[in-house]
XYZ file of C-alpha atoms in Angstrom:
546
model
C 18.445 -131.921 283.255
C 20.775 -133.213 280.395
C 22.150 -136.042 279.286
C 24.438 -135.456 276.718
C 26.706 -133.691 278.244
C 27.628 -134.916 282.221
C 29.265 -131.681 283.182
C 29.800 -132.469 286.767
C 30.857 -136.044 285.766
C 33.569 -134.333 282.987
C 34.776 -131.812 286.264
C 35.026 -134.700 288.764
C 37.223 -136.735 286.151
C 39.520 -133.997 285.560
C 40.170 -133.648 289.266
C 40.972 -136.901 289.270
C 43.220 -137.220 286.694
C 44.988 -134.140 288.251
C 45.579 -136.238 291.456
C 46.284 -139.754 289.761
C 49.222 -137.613 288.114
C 50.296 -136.022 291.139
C 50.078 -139.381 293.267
C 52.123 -140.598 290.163
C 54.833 -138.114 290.466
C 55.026 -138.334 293.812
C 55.536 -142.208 293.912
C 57.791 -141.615 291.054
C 60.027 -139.202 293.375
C 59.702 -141.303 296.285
C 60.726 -144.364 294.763
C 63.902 -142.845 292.907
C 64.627 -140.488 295.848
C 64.831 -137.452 293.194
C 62.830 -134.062 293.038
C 64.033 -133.747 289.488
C 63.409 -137.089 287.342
C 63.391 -135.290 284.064
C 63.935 -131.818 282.301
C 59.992 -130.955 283.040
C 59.957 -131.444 286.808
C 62.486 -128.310 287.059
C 64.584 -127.117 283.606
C 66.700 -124.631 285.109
C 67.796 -126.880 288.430
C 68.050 -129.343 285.861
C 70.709 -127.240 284.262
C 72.193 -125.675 287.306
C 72.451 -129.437 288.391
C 74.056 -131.453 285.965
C 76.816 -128.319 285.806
C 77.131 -129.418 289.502
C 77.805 -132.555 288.848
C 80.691 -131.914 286.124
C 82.109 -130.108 288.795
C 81.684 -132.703 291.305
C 83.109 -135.651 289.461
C 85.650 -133.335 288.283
C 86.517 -133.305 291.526
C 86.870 -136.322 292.790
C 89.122 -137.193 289.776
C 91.149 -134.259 290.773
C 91.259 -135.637 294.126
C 92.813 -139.205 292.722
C 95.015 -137.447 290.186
C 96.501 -135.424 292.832
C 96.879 -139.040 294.634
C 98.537 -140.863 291.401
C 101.006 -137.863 292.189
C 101.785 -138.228 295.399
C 102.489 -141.799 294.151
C 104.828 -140.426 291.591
C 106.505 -138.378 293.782
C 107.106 -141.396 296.443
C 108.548 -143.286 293.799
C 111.564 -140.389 292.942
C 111.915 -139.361 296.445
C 112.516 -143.494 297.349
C 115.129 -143.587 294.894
C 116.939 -140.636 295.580
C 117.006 -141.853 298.905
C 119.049 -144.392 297.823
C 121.302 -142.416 295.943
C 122.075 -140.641 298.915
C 122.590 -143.737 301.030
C 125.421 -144.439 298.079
C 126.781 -140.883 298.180
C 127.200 -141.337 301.402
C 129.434 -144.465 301.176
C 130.981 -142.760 298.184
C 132.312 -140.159 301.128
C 133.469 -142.847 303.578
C 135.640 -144.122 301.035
C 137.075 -140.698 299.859
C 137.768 -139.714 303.466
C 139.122 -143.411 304.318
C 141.577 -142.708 301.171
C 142.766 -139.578 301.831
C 144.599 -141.105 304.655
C 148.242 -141.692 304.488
C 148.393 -144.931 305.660
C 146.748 -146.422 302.202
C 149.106 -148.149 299.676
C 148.279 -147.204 295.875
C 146.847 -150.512 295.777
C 144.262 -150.182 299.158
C 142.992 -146.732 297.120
C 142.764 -148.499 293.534
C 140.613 -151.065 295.528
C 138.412 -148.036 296.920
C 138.207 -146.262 293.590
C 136.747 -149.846 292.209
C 133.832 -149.511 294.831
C 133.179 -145.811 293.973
C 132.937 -146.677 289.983
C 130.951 -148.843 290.963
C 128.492 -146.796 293.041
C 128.623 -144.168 290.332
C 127.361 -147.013 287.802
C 124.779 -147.712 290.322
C 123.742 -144.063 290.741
C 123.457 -143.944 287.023
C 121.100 -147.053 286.709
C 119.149 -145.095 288.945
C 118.822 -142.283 287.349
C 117.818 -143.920 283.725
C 115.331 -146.647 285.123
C 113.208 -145.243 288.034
C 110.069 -144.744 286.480
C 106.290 -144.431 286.645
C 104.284 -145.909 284.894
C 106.600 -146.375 282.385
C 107.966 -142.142 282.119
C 111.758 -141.797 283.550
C 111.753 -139.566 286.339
C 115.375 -138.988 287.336
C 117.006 -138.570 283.824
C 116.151 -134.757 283.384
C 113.223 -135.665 280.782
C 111.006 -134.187 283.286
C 112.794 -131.074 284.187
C 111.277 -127.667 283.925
C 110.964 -125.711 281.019
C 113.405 -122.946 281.523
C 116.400 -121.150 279.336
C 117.870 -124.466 277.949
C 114.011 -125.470 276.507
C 114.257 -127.067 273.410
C 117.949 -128.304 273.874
C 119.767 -131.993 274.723
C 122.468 -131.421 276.673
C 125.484 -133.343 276.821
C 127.757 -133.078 279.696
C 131.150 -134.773 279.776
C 133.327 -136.090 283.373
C 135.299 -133.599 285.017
C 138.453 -132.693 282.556
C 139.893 -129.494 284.262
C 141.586 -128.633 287.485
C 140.693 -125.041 289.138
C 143.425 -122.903 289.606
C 143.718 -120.311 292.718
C 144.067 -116.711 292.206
C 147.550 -115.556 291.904
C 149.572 -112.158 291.630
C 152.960 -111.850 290.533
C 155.331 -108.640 290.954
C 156.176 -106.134 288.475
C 159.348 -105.590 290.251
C 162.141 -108.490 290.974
C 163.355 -108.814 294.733
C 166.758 -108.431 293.969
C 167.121 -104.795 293.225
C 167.893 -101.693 295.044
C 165.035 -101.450 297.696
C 166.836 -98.635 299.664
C 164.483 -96.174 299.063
C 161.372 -98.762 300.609
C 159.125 -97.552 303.081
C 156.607 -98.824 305.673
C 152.993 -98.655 306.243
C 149.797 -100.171 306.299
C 149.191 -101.490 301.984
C 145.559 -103.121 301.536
C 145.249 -106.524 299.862
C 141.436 -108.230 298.856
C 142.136 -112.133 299.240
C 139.092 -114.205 298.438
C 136.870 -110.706 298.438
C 138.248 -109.856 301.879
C 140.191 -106.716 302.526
C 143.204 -107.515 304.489
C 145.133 -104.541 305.792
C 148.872 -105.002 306.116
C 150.877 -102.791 308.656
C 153.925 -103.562 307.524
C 155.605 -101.526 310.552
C 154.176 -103.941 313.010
C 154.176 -106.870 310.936
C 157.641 -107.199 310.282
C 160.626 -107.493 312.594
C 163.168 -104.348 312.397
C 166.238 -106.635 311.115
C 163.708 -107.648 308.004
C 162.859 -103.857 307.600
C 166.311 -102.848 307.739
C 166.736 -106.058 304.917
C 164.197 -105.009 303.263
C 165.269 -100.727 302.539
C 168.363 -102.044 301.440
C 169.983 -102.630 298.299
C 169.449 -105.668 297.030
C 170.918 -106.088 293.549
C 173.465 -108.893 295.019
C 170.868 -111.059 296.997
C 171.590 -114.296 297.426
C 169.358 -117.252 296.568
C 168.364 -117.777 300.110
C 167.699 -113.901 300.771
C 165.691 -113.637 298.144
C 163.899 -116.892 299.783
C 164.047 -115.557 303.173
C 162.106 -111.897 302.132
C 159.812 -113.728 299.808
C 158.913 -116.185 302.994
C 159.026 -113.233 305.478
C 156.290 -111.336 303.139
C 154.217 -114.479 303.482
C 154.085 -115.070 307.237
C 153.255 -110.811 307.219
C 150.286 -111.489 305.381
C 148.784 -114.303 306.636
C 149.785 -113.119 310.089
C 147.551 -109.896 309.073
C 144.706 -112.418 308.222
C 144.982 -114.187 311.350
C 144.477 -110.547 312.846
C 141.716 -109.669 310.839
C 139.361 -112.242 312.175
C 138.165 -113.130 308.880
C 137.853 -116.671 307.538
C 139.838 -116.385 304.945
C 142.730 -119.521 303.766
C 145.997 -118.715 304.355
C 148.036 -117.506 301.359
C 151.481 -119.111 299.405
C 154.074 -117.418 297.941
C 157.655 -117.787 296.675
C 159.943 -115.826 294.191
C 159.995 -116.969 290.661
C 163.027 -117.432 288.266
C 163.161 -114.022 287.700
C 162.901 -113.401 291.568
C 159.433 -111.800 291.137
C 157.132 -112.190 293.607
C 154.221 -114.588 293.361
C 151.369 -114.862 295.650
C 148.636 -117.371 295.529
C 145.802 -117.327 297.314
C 144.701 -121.050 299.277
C 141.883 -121.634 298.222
C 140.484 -122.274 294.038
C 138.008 -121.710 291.904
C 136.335 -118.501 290.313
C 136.135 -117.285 293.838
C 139.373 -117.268 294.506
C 141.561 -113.932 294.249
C 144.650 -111.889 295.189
C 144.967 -108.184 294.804
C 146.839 -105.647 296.135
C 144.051 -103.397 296.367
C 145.338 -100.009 297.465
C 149.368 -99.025 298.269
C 150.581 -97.116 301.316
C 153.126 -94.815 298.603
C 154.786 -95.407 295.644
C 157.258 -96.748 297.935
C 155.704 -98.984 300.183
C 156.382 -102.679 300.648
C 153.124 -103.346 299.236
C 153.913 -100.831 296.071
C 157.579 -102.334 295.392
C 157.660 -105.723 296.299
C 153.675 -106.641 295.099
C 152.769 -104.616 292.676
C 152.767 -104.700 288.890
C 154.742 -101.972 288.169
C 156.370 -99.596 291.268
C 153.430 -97.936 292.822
C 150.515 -99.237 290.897
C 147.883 -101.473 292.332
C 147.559 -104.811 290.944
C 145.815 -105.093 287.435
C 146.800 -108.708 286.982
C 144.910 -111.990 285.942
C 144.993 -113.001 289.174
C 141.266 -114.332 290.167
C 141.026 -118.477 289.903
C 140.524 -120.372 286.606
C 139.231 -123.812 284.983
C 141.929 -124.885 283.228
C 141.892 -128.303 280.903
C 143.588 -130.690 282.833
C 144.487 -133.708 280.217
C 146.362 -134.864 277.587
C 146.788 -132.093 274.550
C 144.914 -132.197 271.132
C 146.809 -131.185 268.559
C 144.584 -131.193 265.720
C 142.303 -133.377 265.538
C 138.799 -134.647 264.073
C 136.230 -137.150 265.387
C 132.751 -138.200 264.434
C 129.839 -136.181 264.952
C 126.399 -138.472 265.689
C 122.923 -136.819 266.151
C 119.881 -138.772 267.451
C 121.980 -141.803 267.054
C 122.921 -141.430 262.984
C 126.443 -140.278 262.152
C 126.230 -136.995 260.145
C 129.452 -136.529 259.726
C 133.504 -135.362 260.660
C 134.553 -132.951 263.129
C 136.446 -129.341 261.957
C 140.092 -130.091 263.508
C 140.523 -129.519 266.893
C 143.568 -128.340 269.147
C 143.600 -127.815 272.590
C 146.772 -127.226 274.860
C 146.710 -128.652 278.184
C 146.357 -125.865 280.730
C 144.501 -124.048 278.575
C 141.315 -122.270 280.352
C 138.527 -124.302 280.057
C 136.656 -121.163 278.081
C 139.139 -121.378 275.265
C 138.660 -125.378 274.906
C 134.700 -125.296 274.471
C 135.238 -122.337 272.360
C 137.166 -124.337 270.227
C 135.054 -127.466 270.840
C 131.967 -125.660 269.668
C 133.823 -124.636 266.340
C 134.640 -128.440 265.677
C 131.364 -129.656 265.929
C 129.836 -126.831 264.052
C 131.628 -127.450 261.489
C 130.714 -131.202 261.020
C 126.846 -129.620 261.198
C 127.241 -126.910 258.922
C 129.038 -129.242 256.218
C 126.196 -131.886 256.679
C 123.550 -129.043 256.291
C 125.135 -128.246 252.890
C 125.843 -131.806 251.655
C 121.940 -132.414 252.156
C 120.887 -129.322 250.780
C 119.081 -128.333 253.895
C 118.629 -124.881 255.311
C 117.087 -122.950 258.191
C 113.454 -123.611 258.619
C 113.447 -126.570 256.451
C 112.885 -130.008 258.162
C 115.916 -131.895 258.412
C 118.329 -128.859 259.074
C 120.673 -129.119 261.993
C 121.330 -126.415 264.114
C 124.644 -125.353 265.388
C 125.334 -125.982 268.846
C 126.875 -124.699 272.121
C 129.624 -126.100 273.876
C 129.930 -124.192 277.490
C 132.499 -125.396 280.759
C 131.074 -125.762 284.038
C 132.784 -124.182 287.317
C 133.739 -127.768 288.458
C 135.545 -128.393 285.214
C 132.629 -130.301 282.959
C 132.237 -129.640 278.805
C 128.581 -129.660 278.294
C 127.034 -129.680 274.332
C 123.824 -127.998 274.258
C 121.742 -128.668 271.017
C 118.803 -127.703 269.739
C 118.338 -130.600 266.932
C 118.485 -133.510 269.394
C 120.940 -134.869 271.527
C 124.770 -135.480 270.195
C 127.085 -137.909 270.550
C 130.905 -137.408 269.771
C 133.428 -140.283 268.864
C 136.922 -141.142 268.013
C 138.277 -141.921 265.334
C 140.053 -145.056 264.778
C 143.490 -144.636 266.937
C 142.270 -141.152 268.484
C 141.765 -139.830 271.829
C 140.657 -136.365 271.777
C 136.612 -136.758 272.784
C 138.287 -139.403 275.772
C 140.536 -136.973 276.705
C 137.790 -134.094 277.196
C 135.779 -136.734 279.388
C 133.042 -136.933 276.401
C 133.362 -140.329 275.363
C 130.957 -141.506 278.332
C 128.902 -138.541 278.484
C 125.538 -138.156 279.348
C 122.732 -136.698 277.420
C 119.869 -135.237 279.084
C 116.994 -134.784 277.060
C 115.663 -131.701 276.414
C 113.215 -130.748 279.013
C 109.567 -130.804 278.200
C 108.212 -128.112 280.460
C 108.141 -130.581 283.882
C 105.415 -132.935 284.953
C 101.608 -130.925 285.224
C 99.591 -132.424 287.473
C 95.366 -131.277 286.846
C 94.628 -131.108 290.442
C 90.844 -129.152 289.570
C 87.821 -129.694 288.099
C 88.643 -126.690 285.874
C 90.925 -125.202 282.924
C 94.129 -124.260 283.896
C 93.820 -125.936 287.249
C 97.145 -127.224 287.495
C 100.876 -127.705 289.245
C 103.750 -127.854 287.269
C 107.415 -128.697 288.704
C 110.436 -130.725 286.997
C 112.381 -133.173 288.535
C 115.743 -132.482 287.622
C 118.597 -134.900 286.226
C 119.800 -136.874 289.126
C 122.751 -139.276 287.359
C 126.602 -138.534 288.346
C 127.501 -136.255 285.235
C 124.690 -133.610 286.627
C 125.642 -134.249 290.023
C 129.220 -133.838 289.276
C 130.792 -137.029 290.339
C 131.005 -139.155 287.197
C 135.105 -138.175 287.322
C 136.031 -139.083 290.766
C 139.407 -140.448 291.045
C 140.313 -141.397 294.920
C 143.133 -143.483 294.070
C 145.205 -140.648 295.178
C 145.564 -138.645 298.361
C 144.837 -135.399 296.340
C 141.626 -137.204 294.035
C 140.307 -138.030 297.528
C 140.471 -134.688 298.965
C 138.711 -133.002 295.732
C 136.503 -135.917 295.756
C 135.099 -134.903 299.108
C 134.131 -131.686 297.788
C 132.071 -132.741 294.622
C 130.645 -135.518 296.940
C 129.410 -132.703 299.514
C 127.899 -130.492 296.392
C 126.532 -133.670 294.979
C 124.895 -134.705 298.699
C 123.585 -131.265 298.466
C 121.944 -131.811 294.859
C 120.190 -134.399 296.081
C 118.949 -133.186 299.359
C 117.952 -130.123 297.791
C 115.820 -132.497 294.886
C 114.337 -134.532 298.269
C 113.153 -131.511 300.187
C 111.570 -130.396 296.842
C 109.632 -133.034 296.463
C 108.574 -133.882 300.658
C 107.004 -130.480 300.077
C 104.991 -131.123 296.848
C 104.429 -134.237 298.495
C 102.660 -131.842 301.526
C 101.245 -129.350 299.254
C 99.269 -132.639 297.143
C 98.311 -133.901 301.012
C 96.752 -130.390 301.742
C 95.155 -130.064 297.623
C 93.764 -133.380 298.252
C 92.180 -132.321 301.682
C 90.771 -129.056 300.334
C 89.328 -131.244 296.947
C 87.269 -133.257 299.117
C 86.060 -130.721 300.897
C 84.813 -128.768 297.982
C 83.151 -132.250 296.705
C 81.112 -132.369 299.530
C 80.026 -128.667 299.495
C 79.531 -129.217 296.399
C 77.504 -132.378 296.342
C 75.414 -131.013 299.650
C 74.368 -128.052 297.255
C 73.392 -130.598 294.100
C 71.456 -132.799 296.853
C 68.917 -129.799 297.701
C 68.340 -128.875 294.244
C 68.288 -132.472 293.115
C 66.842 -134.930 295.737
C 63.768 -135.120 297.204
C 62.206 -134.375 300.715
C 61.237 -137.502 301.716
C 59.300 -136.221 304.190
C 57.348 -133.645 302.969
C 56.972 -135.776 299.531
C 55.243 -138.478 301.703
C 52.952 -135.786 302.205
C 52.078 -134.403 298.692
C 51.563 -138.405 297.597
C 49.228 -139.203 300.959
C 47.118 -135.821 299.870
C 47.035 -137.088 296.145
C 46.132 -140.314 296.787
C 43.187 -139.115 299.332
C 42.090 -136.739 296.927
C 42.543 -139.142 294.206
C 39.968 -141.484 295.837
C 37.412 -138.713 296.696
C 37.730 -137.944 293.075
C 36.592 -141.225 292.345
C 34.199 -141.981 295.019
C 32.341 -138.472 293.550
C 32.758 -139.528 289.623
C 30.622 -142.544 290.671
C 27.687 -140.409 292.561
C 28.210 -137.545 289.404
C 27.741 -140.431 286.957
C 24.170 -141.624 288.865
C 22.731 -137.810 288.384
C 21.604 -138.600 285.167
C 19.556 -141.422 285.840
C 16.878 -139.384 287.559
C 15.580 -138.542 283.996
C 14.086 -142.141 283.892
C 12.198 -140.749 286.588
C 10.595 -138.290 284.643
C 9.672 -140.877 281.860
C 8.031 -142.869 284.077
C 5.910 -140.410 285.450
């Protein structure tokens, strides 16, 4: 027997340390509802776990950024709504005007209400906002060709033109030798065959292969009119819908067909000739038996008072930089030509304030030159990729009022559209623009119903303006949708996600209970034996007493 060393006392005690730590850790567990307290109860669940839970909270702030956005998108979509409530009146009032039983004075009343309604649609567009960003003012339109530029578009200053043909050969000649048969004529991109045998009565054909050199005034009227009613009678036949065509003889008593409808679109062409000889060939043609090679598709064409040389100030980012090159532009002149010479005047206020301030390319400060382009519907827009510019007469000028640019708008460059993070992850986005909603984009910020013709062309940029908008609104419903069904799929990732971090990270309760209720039994066996291991050595007194 020994005494100085209690080896079955030293055994017993470690056994019970053992379970005093494991009842320990399993009251720890129990009480904080975690299987992993700390980096030594599992390191790499530890690890996997707390990556599970960037994910997860990354996650549920998707899930409420994707909400904010919906939010956004409410906000634009409400307002737009609006506009098209006032686009809407807008075309009440253009329709009521176009009626002829307005005075001047009942459609100057009506155009008062539309200016107004355009300023309104304009207030719109600069102050809806979230959270303090502008929404409808094209600062949050996609990034596309035009990134990096302000563009400044002007009211409408042109009037389109219809396609038009005129004769090589005058009326009033010797037409003995004409013929008849079927000539081929594209109107608004339609062929439109022309039996000229059917179409026309015999008396006009006999007219017609005569010799006209003497023709009266009304003759001359009477074939140019008959030619008419042939045509559009052939496009009645056709089936096509296609507008009916004018025509008349001009003062040299060439023939001049128009087609009825304008714009780029609009065309007419005599596209192939029965014979040299034909109607078609003689009385429509450039030159006897050649096809049309005319100008004779629809134009823009500047519509205003003309600019005979002319300068104005030149303002970028609000600070004057300097004086406009001289500019002349002759009323009627294609809207091409005009912002060709435009885009020469301002240049040349740029390229003398580059030089006065010593600046050049690549060096802060240095202005670059801009682009002036005209829009289909008759609009001067100023693209520029230094900022946005501002154009201004000079003291007793008109010239930047006459080209509708005195009121213009400025969009501001786009910066790439509005990017929602709607993951827990790089890259995880949606990006879309919102774009410029105010009446110079949508067209309108010219409208002029005070007469029966402004009405009627009033309707039409009102209808592609309605369209704008409604095309903006069903954009947005269905990022609106999309966010609904991100939103649904976010949450259901987060609670994947969080079901798989529970069963590496919480604790079975259960089986837990368990562990600590074997612990804590063993743990007091442990000590109940420590006490009888501690008595052994007393039986050496025995021995001493003996």
């Amino acid at each position: 027997m020994r005494i100085n060393h209690n080896v079955t006392a030293l055994n017993t005690y470690r056994q019970l340390s053992t379970n005093t730590d494991n009842q320990s850790k399993s009251i720890e567990k129990l009480s904080s509802g975690l299987r992993i307290n700390r980096a030594g109860d599992d390191a790499a669940g530890l690890a996997i776990s707390e990556k599970m839970r960037g994910q997860i909270r990354g996650l549920d702030q998707a899930s409420r950024n994707a909400q904010d956005g919906i939010s956004m998108i409410q906000t634009a979509e409400g307002a737009l709504n609006e506009t098209h409530d006032i686009l809407q009146r807008m075309r009440e009032l253009s329709v009521q005007s176009g009626n002829a039983t307005n005075t001047d004075d009942d459609r100057k009343a009506m155009q008062g209400e539309v200016s107004q309604l355009k300023d309104e649609i304009d207030r719109i567009g600069n102050t809806t906002q979230f959270n303090t960003k502008n929404l409808l003012d094209g600062s949050q339109k996609s990034s596309g060709a035009a990134v990096g530029l302000n563009s400044t578009t002007g009211s409408i200053v042109a009037k389109l033109t219809a396609g038009a043909m005129t004769s090589g050969t005058a009326i009033n000649t010797d037409m003995s030798a004409t013929t008849m048969g079927i000539d081929t004529l594209t109107v608004d991109g339609q062929k439109i065959d022309v039996n000229w045998d059917t179409l026309l009565s015999k008396s006009d054909q006999a007219l017609m292969q005569s010799d006209l050199s003497g023709a009266t005034a009304d003759t001359i009227k009477h074939i140019s009119d008959t030619i008419v009613n042939a045509v559009n009678t052939a496009i009645d036949q056709s089936g096509k819908s296609i507008a009916h065509v004018t025509g008349y003889a001009d003062s040299s008593n060439k023939m001049v067909l128009t087609s009825g409808t304008t714009g780029t679109k609009s065309e007419v062409t005599l596209t192939t000739a029965a014979a040299a000889t034909s109607v078609g060939a003689t009385f429509l043609s450039d030159t006897a038996g050649a096809v049309s090679a005319a100008a004779n598709v629809g134009t823009s064409k500047y519509n205003g008072t003309a600019i005979a040389a002319t300068k104005f100030d030149v303002s970028l980012g609000g600070q004057l930089i300097g004086q406009s090159g001289a500019l002349t532009v002759a009323n009627g002149a294609t809207m091409a030509t005009a912002a060709t010479a435009l885009q020469t005047s301002i240049n040349a206020a740029i390229t003398s304030y580059n030089t006065s301030t010593g600046k050049t390319a690549g060096q802060d400060g240095f202005v670059q030159a801009v682009t002036v382009s005209a829009s289909d519907d008759g609009r001067f827009s100023i693209s520029s990729p230094s900022g946005d510019i501002a154009l201004a007469d000079q003291t007793g000028k008109t010239a930047v009022s006459d080209l509708g640019l005195s009121n213009a708008q400025t969009s501001a460059a786009g910066n790439g559209g509005i990017t929602f993070q709607i993951g827990a992850n790089k890259n995880q986005t949606l990006t879309f623009g919102i774009n410029d909603m105010r009446s110079a984009a949508l067209g309108i910020s010219g409208l002029d119903i005070s007469t029966a013709a402004g009405a009627q062309n009033a309707i039409t940029a009102i209808d592609n303006a309605t369209k704008s908008v409604s095309s903006e609104r069903a954009k947005l419903g269905a990022l609106q949708n999309r966010l609904e069904h991100t939103i649904n799929n976010l949450n259901t990732s987060n609670e994947n996600l969080t079901a798989a971090e529970s069963r590496i990270r919480d604790v079975d309760m259960a089986k837990e209970m368990m562990n600590q209720s074997k612990s804590g039994i063993l743990a007091q066996a442990a000590q109940a034996m420590l006490a009888q291991a501690n008595q052994q050595p007393q039986g050496v007194l025995q021995l001493l007493r003996g």
